[in-house]
Amino acid sequence: MAPLKKIVPGLVAGLALLVAAPAAFAGPTVTVRVEGQGGTLLERSRVTLPDQAASGNPCAANTAGAALQEGTRGNWDHQEFTQTILGETHKFDANDYWAEWVDRGAGYKRGGGLCNDTLADGDELLMLTDVSPPPDYAPTVFPLDLEGVPAQATRGDEVTVTVVEYRSATGNTGEGDRTPVAGAQVSGAGATATTGADGKATLRVGQDGSFTLKAVRQGNAPSAAEPLIVTATPQPAATAPGAGRDRTGPVTSIALRDGATFSRRHAPRLLRGSVGADPSGLRVAKLRLIRRSGGRCSYYSGRRERFVGTRCGRGSFFGVGNTASFSYQLASRLPRGAYTLEAKAVDGAFNRGAVARVRFRVS
């Protein structure tokens, strides 16, 4: 037995070394934006979270605090109730503070704390400067969102976009009601326009090149900068010499995390997605929303704006426009059930793209 006693300690030490050095795995890829009191401090930035929290960060990996750490490269005060981000401090001296908002694919909602909110692929963290004066200390600064910006336009085109805000009445976690806003100014690509009562503005783009459109309004946090490519002439189909016409359908994606579970209050009402650039242009984007509950199925009718009973696995698509970024506002909150949301697009050459699909649950 003596030789065994000499071997075991070395074996244990080797096993301990293996356990102490686990393989590193990347966390989810998210976006981070910081809107200060006087303007944008950090435009929407894409980061991949590490599998372990950074040294000195009070928040665990995959949290909003970890996203803020990566997005600012550590340039914040590392407090769970943060006061300083990117050199700008708000510590309620004038009822001002940093407010946290999170977009998980259903629009911006008030966050529940940097260390409490966990993020998944595609989520966005937004930190903005809010002011909550007495006597009720309700929030007064809400984020703008710019919808319907196409990926590409031709110089001289008219581009119609929609500006909405996500309003929170009390500042409670999960609040964020989408509301079109009037009087917001949208600028970019050599054009400026102001939204009407329906939140829509039409710009005639006057320059060609790569630009961003951004919406601002007194009292609101500005929208993120949305990219727009403007060309001098319509772009022809990108075909090689001797190649035939465009035969490839457009690629569609849905801005909602697959497998997500929502309460009725927080279930998505704004269905959003995008269509990739296509040499033949976009003819129409379509959605289909199917609900299953208690062994029965129904689909959402875009014409009737309500769910209609159907055999499981069936249901009609409905058109939601012909811009690269599309959205559709449901007429009411979703009832409890299991949902399948599908999106597809048809290009100018009548090619039909593959169906994008996500599944989620409302409980």
Coordinates of C-alpha atoms in Angstrom, one line a residue:
M1 CA 0.0 0.0 0.0
A2 CA 3.0 2.3 0.4
P3 CA 3.3 3.1 -3.3
L4 CA -0.4 3.9 -3.5
K5 CA 0.0 6.5 -0.7
K6 CA 2.7 8.3 -2.8
I7 CA 0.6 8.3 -6.0
V8 CA -2.7 9.5 -4.6
P9 CA -1.5 13.0 -3.5
G10 CA -0.1 13.7 -7.0
L11 CA -3.3 12.5 -8.6
V12 CA -5.4 14.7 -6.4
A13 CA -3.2 17.7 -7.1
G14 CA -3.6 17.1 -10.8
L15 CA -7.3 16.9 -10.6
A16 CA -7.4 20.1 -8.5
L17 CA -5.5 21.9 -11.2
L18 CA -7.9 20.8 -13.9
V19 CA -10.9 22.0 -11.8
A20 CA -9.3 25.3 -11.1
A21 CA -8.9 26.1 -14.8
P22 CA -12.3 25.6 -16.5
A23 CA -12.8 26.5 -20.1
A24 CA -14.0 30.0 -20.7
F25 CA -17.3 30.5 -22.5
A26 CA -18.6 33.7 -23.9
G27 CA -21.9 35.1 -22.7
P28 CA -24.7 36.7 -24.7
T29 CA -24.1 39.4 -27.3
V30 CA -26.1 42.6 -26.4
T31 CA -26.1 46.3 -27.1
V32 CA -25.5 49.2 -24.7
R33 CA -26.4 52.9 -25.0
V34 CA -25.9 55.8 -22.6
E35 CA -27.8 59.1 -23.0
G36 CA -26.5 61.8 -20.7
Q37 CA -28.3 65.0 -19.7
G38 CA -26.7 67.1 -22.5
G39 CA -26.6 64.4 -25.3
T40 CA -25.4 61.0 -26.2
L41 CA -22.4 59.7 -24.3
L42 CA -22.4 56.2 -25.9
E43 CA -24.2 55.4 -29.1
R44 CA -25.6 51.9 -29.4
S45 CA -22.6 49.6 -29.1
R46 CA -22.6 45.8 -29.5
V47 CA -20.7 43.8 -26.9
T48 CA -20.3 40.2 -25.9
L49 CA -20.5 39.6 -22.2
P50 CA -17.8 37.4 -20.5
D51 CA -18.7 34.3 -18.5
Q52 CA -17.4 35.8 -15.3
A53 CA -17.9 39.3 -13.8
A54 CA -15.1 41.8 -14.1
S55 CA -13.0 42.4 -11.0
G56 CA -14.7 45.1 -8.8
N57 CA -18.0 44.8 -10.5
P58 CA -20.8 44.1 -7.9
C59 CA -23.0 42.6 -10.6
A60 CA -22.8 39.0 -11.8
A61 CA -22.0 37.9 -15.4
N62 CA -24.9 38.2 -17.9
T63 CA -26.5 41.1 -16.0
A64 CA -27.2 44.7 -17.0
G65 CA -24.2 45.7 -14.8
A66 CA -21.9 43.4 -16.8
A67 CA -23.2 44.9 -20.0
L68 CA -22.5 48.4 -18.7
Q69 CA -19.0 47.3 -17.7
E70 CA -18.3 46.1 -21.3
G71 CA -20.0 49.0 -23.1
T72 CA -18.1 51.7 -21.1
R73 CA -14.9 49.7 -20.8
G74 CA -15.2 50.0 -17.1
N75 CA -15.7 53.8 -17.1
W76 CA -18.4 53.9 -14.4
D77 CA -18.4 53.9 -10.6
H78 CA -19.1 50.2 -10.2
Q79 CA -22.0 50.8 -7.8
E80 CA -25.2 48.8 -8.0
F81 CA -27.1 52.1 -7.8
T82 CA -24.7 53.9 -10.1
Q83 CA -24.2 57.6 -9.9
T84 CA -21.4 58.2 -12.4
I85 CA -21.2 56.8 -16.0
L86 CA -18.6 58.0 -18.5
G87 CA -17.6 60.9 -16.3
E88 CA -21.2 62.3 -15.9
T89 CA -22.6 62.2 -12.3
H90 CA -26.2 62.2 -11.2
K91 CA -26.8 61.6 -7.5
F92 CA -30.3 63.2 -7.0
D93 CA -28.9 66.6 -6.0
A94 CA -31.5 68.1 -8.4
N95 CA -33.8 65.0 -8.3
D96 CA -31.7 63.6 -11.2
Y97 CA -30.4 60.1 -11.4
W98 CA -29.4 57.4 -13.9
A99 CA -32.5 55.4 -15.0
E100 CA -32.1 51.9 -16.5
W101 CA -34.3 50.7 -19.4
V102 CA -34.1 47.3 -21.1
D103 CA -35.4 46.2 -24.5
R104 CA -35.8 42.5 -24.8
G105 CA -37.5 42.7 -28.2
A106 CA -40.9 44.2 -27.1
G107 CA -39.7 47.8 -26.7
Y108 CA -38.1 49.6 -23.9
K109 CA -39.2 48.7 -20.3
R110 CA -38.0 50.1 -17.0
G111 CA -35.3 48.0 -15.6
G112 CA -35.3 46.3 -12.2
G113 CA -31.6 47.1 -11.3
L114 CA -28.2 46.7 -12.8
C115 CA -27.5 43.6 -10.7
N116 CA -31.0 42.1 -11.0
D117 CA -31.7 42.2 -14.7
T118 CA -30.1 39.4 -16.7
L119 CA -29.7 39.8 -20.4
A120 CA -29.9 37.4 -23.3
D121 CA -28.7 37.6 -26.9
G122 CA -30.1 40.6 -28.7
D123 CA -31.2 42.5 -25.6
E124 CA -30.4 46.2 -25.2
L125 CA -29.4 48.1 -22.1
L126 CA -30.2 51.9 -22.1
M127 CA -29.0 54.2 -19.4
L128 CA -30.5 57.7 -19.4
T129 CA -30.7 60.7 -17.2
D130 CA -34.1 61.0 -15.5
V131 CA -35.5 63.6 -13.2
S132 CA -38.2 62.7 -10.6
P133 CA -39.4 65.8 -8.7
P134 CA -41.5 65.9 -5.6
P135 CA -44.2 65.4 -4.4
D136 CA -44.8 62.1 -6.2
Y137 CA -41.2 61.6 -7.6
A138 CA -42.6 60.1 -10.8
P139 CA -40.2 59.9 -13.8
T140 CA -40.3 62.6 -16.4
V141 CA -37.7 61.6 -19.0
F142 CA -38.6 58.8 -21.4
P143 CA -36.7 57.2 -24.3
L144 CA -37.6 57.8 -28.0
D145 CA -37.4 55.0 -30.6
L146 CA -37.2 55.5 -34.3
E147 CA -39.1 52.9 -36.3
G148 CA -39.4 52.1 -40.1
V149 CA -35.9 53.3 -41.2
P150 CA -35.1 51.4 -44.4
A151 CA -31.6 49.9 -44.9
Q152 CA -31.2 51.7 -48.2
A153 CA -32.7 54.6 -50.2
T154 CA -32.0 56.5 -53.4
R155 CA -31.1 60.2 -53.3
G156 CA -34.3 62.2 -53.6
D157 CA -36.5 59.5 -52.2
E158 CA -39.1 60.3 -49.5
V159 CA -38.5 58.2 -46.4
T160 CA -41.4 58.0 -43.9
V161 CA -40.4 57.0 -40.3
T162 CA -42.3 56.8 -37.0
V163 CA -41.1 58.2 -33.6
V164 CA -42.5 56.7 -30.4
E165 CA -41.7 57.1 -26.8
Y166 CA -41.9 54.4 -24.1
R167 CA -43.7 56.0 -21.2
S168 CA -43.5 55.0 -17.5
A169 CA -46.1 56.4 -15.2
T170 CA -44.6 55.5 -11.9
G171 CA -41.1 54.2 -12.6
N172 CA -42.0 50.7 -11.6
T173 CA -40.1 47.7 -13.1
G174 CA -41.4 46.6 -16.4
E175 CA -43.3 49.8 -17.3
G176 CA -43.0 51.1 -20.8
D177 CA -46.1 52.0 -22.9
R178 CA -45.4 52.7 -26.6
T179 CA -46.9 56.0 -27.6
P180 CA -46.4 57.9 -31.0
V181 CA -45.2 61.4 -30.3
A182 CA -45.7 64.7 -32.1
G183 CA -43.1 67.4 -32.4
A184 CA -40.0 65.2 -32.6
Q185 CA -37.3 66.2 -35.0
V186 CA -35.8 63.6 -37.2
S187 CA -32.5 64.5 -39.0
G188 CA -30.0 62.8 -41.2
A189 CA -28.9 62.3 -44.8
G190 CA -29.2 66.1 -45.5
A191 CA -32.8 66.2 -44.4
T192 CA -34.9 67.2 -41.4
A193 CA -38.6 66.7 -40.7
T194 CA -40.9 67.0 -37.7
T195 CA -43.4 64.3 -36.6
G196 CA -47.2 64.9 -36.7
A197 CA -49.8 63.7 -34.2
D198 CA -49.4 60.1 -35.5
G199 CA -45.6 60.2 -34.8
K200 CA -44.8 60.0 -38.5
A201 CA -42.3 62.2 -40.4
T202 CA -41.3 62.2 -44.0
L203 CA -37.8 63.2 -45.1
R204 CA -36.6 63.7 -48.7
V205 CA -33.0 62.5 -48.5
G206 CA -30.8 64.9 -50.3
Q207 CA -27.3 63.4 -50.1
D208 CA -25.8 60.0 -51.0
G209 CA -23.5 58.1 -48.7
S210 CA -23.7 56.3 -45.3
F211 CA -25.7 58.2 -42.7
T212 CA -27.7 57.8 -39.5
L213 CA -31.1 59.1 -38.7
K214 CA -31.8 60.2 -35.2
A215 CA -34.9 61.6 -33.4
V216 CA -34.8 64.2 -30.7
R217 CA -37.5 66.0 -28.7
Q218 CA -37.4 68.4 -25.8
G219 CA -37.8 66.5 -22.6
N220 CA -37.1 63.1 -24.0
A221 CA -34.0 61.0 -24.2
P222 CA -33.1 60.8 -28.0
S223 CA -33.4 57.8 -30.1
A224 CA -30.6 55.6 -31.1
A225 CA -28.9 56.5 -34.4
E226 CA -30.4 54.2 -37.1
P227 CA -28.2 53.5 -40.1
L228 CA -29.3 54.5 -43.7
I229 CA -27.3 54.1 -46.9
V230 CA -28.3 56.5 -49.7
T231 CA -27.2 55.9 -53.2
A232 CA -27.1 58.3 -56.2
T233 CA -29.1 56.0 -58.4
P234 CA -31.2 52.8 -57.7
Q235 CA -28.8 49.9 -57.2
P236 CA -29.0 47.2 -59.9
A237 CA -29.1 43.5 -59.1
A238 CA -25.6 42.4 -58.1
T239 CA -25.1 39.6 -60.6
A240 CA -21.9 38.2 -62.0
P241 CA -21.2 38.5 -65.8
G242 CA -23.4 36.0 -67.6
A243 CA -25.5 35.3 -64.5
G244 CA -29.3 35.2 -64.7
R245 CA -31.8 37.2 -62.8
D246 CA -32.1 37.4 -59.0
R247 CA -33.5 34.0 -57.8
T248 CA -32.7 34.4 -54.1
G249 CA -35.4 35.3 -51.6
P250 CA -34.8 38.0 -48.9
V251 CA -33.6 37.1 -45.4
T252 CA -36.0 38.0 -42.6
S253 CA -35.3 38.2 -38.9
I254 CA -37.6 38.8 -35.8
A255 CA -36.7 41.1 -32.9
L256 CA -37.9 38.7 -30.2
R257 CA -35.9 36.1 -28.3
D258 CA -36.9 32.5 -29.1
G259 CA -38.1 30.6 -26.0
A260 CA -38.9 33.7 -23.9
T261 CA -41.7 33.7 -21.3
F262 CA -43.7 36.9 -20.5
S263 CA -46.3 37.8 -18.0
R264 CA -49.5 39.2 -19.5
R265 CA -48.5 42.7 -18.5
H266 CA -45.1 42.5 -20.2
A267 CA -46.0 40.4 -23.2
P268 CA -45.0 42.1 -26.5
R269 CA -47.6 44.2 -28.3
L270 CA -45.2 45.6 -30.8
L271 CA -44.0 42.9 -33.2
R272 CA -40.8 44.0 -34.9
G273 CA -38.3 42.6 -37.4
S274 CA -36.1 43.4 -40.3
V275 CA -35.3 42.2 -43.9
G276 CA -31.8 42.1 -45.2
A277 CA -30.7 44.0 -48.3
D278 CA -31.9 42.4 -51.5
P279 CA -30.8 43.3 -55.1
S280 CA -34.4 43.3 -56.3
G281 CA -35.7 45.4 -53.5
L282 CA -38.4 44.6 -51.0
R283 CA -42.0 44.1 -52.2
V284 CA -43.6 43.2 -48.9
A285 CA -42.9 41.8 -45.4
K286 CA -45.5 39.5 -43.7
L287 CA -46.2 38.2 -40.3
R288 CA -48.2 35.3 -38.9
L289 CA -49.0 34.9 -35.2
I290 CA -50.5 31.6 -34.0
R291 CA -51.7 31.0 -30.4
R292 CA -52.2 27.6 -28.8
S293 CA -54.1 27.2 -25.5
G294 CA -56.0 24.3 -24.0
G295 CA -55.4 22.2 -27.1
R296 CA -57.0 24.7 -29.4
C297 CA -55.3 27.1 -31.9
S298 CA -56.1 30.5 -33.3
Y299 CA -54.3 33.0 -35.5
Y300 CA -54.1 36.8 -35.5
S301 CA -56.1 38.3 -38.4
G302 CA -54.5 41.5 -39.6
R303 CA -57.7 42.5 -41.2
R304 CA -60.0 41.9 -38.2
E305 CA -57.3 42.8 -35.7
R306 CA -58.2 39.9 -33.4
F307 CA -57.5 36.1 -33.1
V308 CA -59.6 33.7 -35.2
G309 CA -60.0 30.0 -34.5
T310 CA -58.2 27.6 -36.9
R311 CA -56.8 24.1 -37.1
C312 CA -53.4 23.8 -35.3
G313 CA -50.6 24.4 -37.7
R314 CA -52.6 26.8 -39.9
G315 CA -53.2 30.5 -40.1
S316 CA -52.8 33.3 -42.6
F317 CA -49.9 35.8 -43.0
F318 CA -50.7 39.5 -43.2
G319 CA -48.6 42.3 -44.7
V320 CA -46.8 44.8 -42.5
G321 CA -45.1 47.1 -45.1
N322 CA -42.2 47.2 -47.5
T323 CA -39.4 48.8 -45.4
A324 CA -36.3 47.0 -44.2
S325 CA -37.3 47.6 -40.6
F326 CA -40.9 46.7 -40.0
S327 CA -43.2 46.7 -37.0
Y328 CA -46.9 45.9 -36.2
Q329 CA -48.8 47.1 -33.1
L330 CA -51.3 44.5 -31.8
A331 CA -54.7 45.8 -31.0
S332 CA -54.7 44.5 -27.4
R333 CA -52.6 42.6 -24.9
L334 CA -51.9 39.0 -25.7
P335 CA -53.9 36.4 -23.6
R336 CA -52.1 33.5 -21.9
G337 CA -50.9 30.8 -24.2
A338 CA -48.1 29.4 -26.3
Y339 CA -47.3 31.5 -29.4
T340 CA -45.4 31.0 -32.6
L341 CA -44.5 34.2 -34.5
E342 CA -43.3 33.9 -38.1
A343 CA -42.1 36.4 -40.6
K344 CA -41.2 36.2 -44.3
A345 CA -40.7 38.6 -47.1
V346 CA -41.1 38.8 -50.9
D347 CA -38.6 40.8 -53.0
G348 CA -39.2 42.8 -56.2
A349 CA -38.5 39.7 -58.3
F350 CA -41.2 37.8 -56.5
N351 CA -38.7 35.6 -54.7
R352 CA -40.1 34.3 -51.4
G353 CA -37.6 34.2 -48.6
A354 CA -37.4 31.5 -45.9
V355 CA -39.7 31.9 -42.9
A356 CA -38.1 33.2 -39.7
R357 CA -39.7 31.7 -36.6
V358 CA -39.7 32.3 -32.8
R359 CA -41.7 30.7 -30.1
F360 CA -42.7 32.3 -26.8
R361 CA -45.1 31.9 -24.0
V362 CA -47.5 34.3 -22.1
S363 CA -48.3 33.1 -18.6

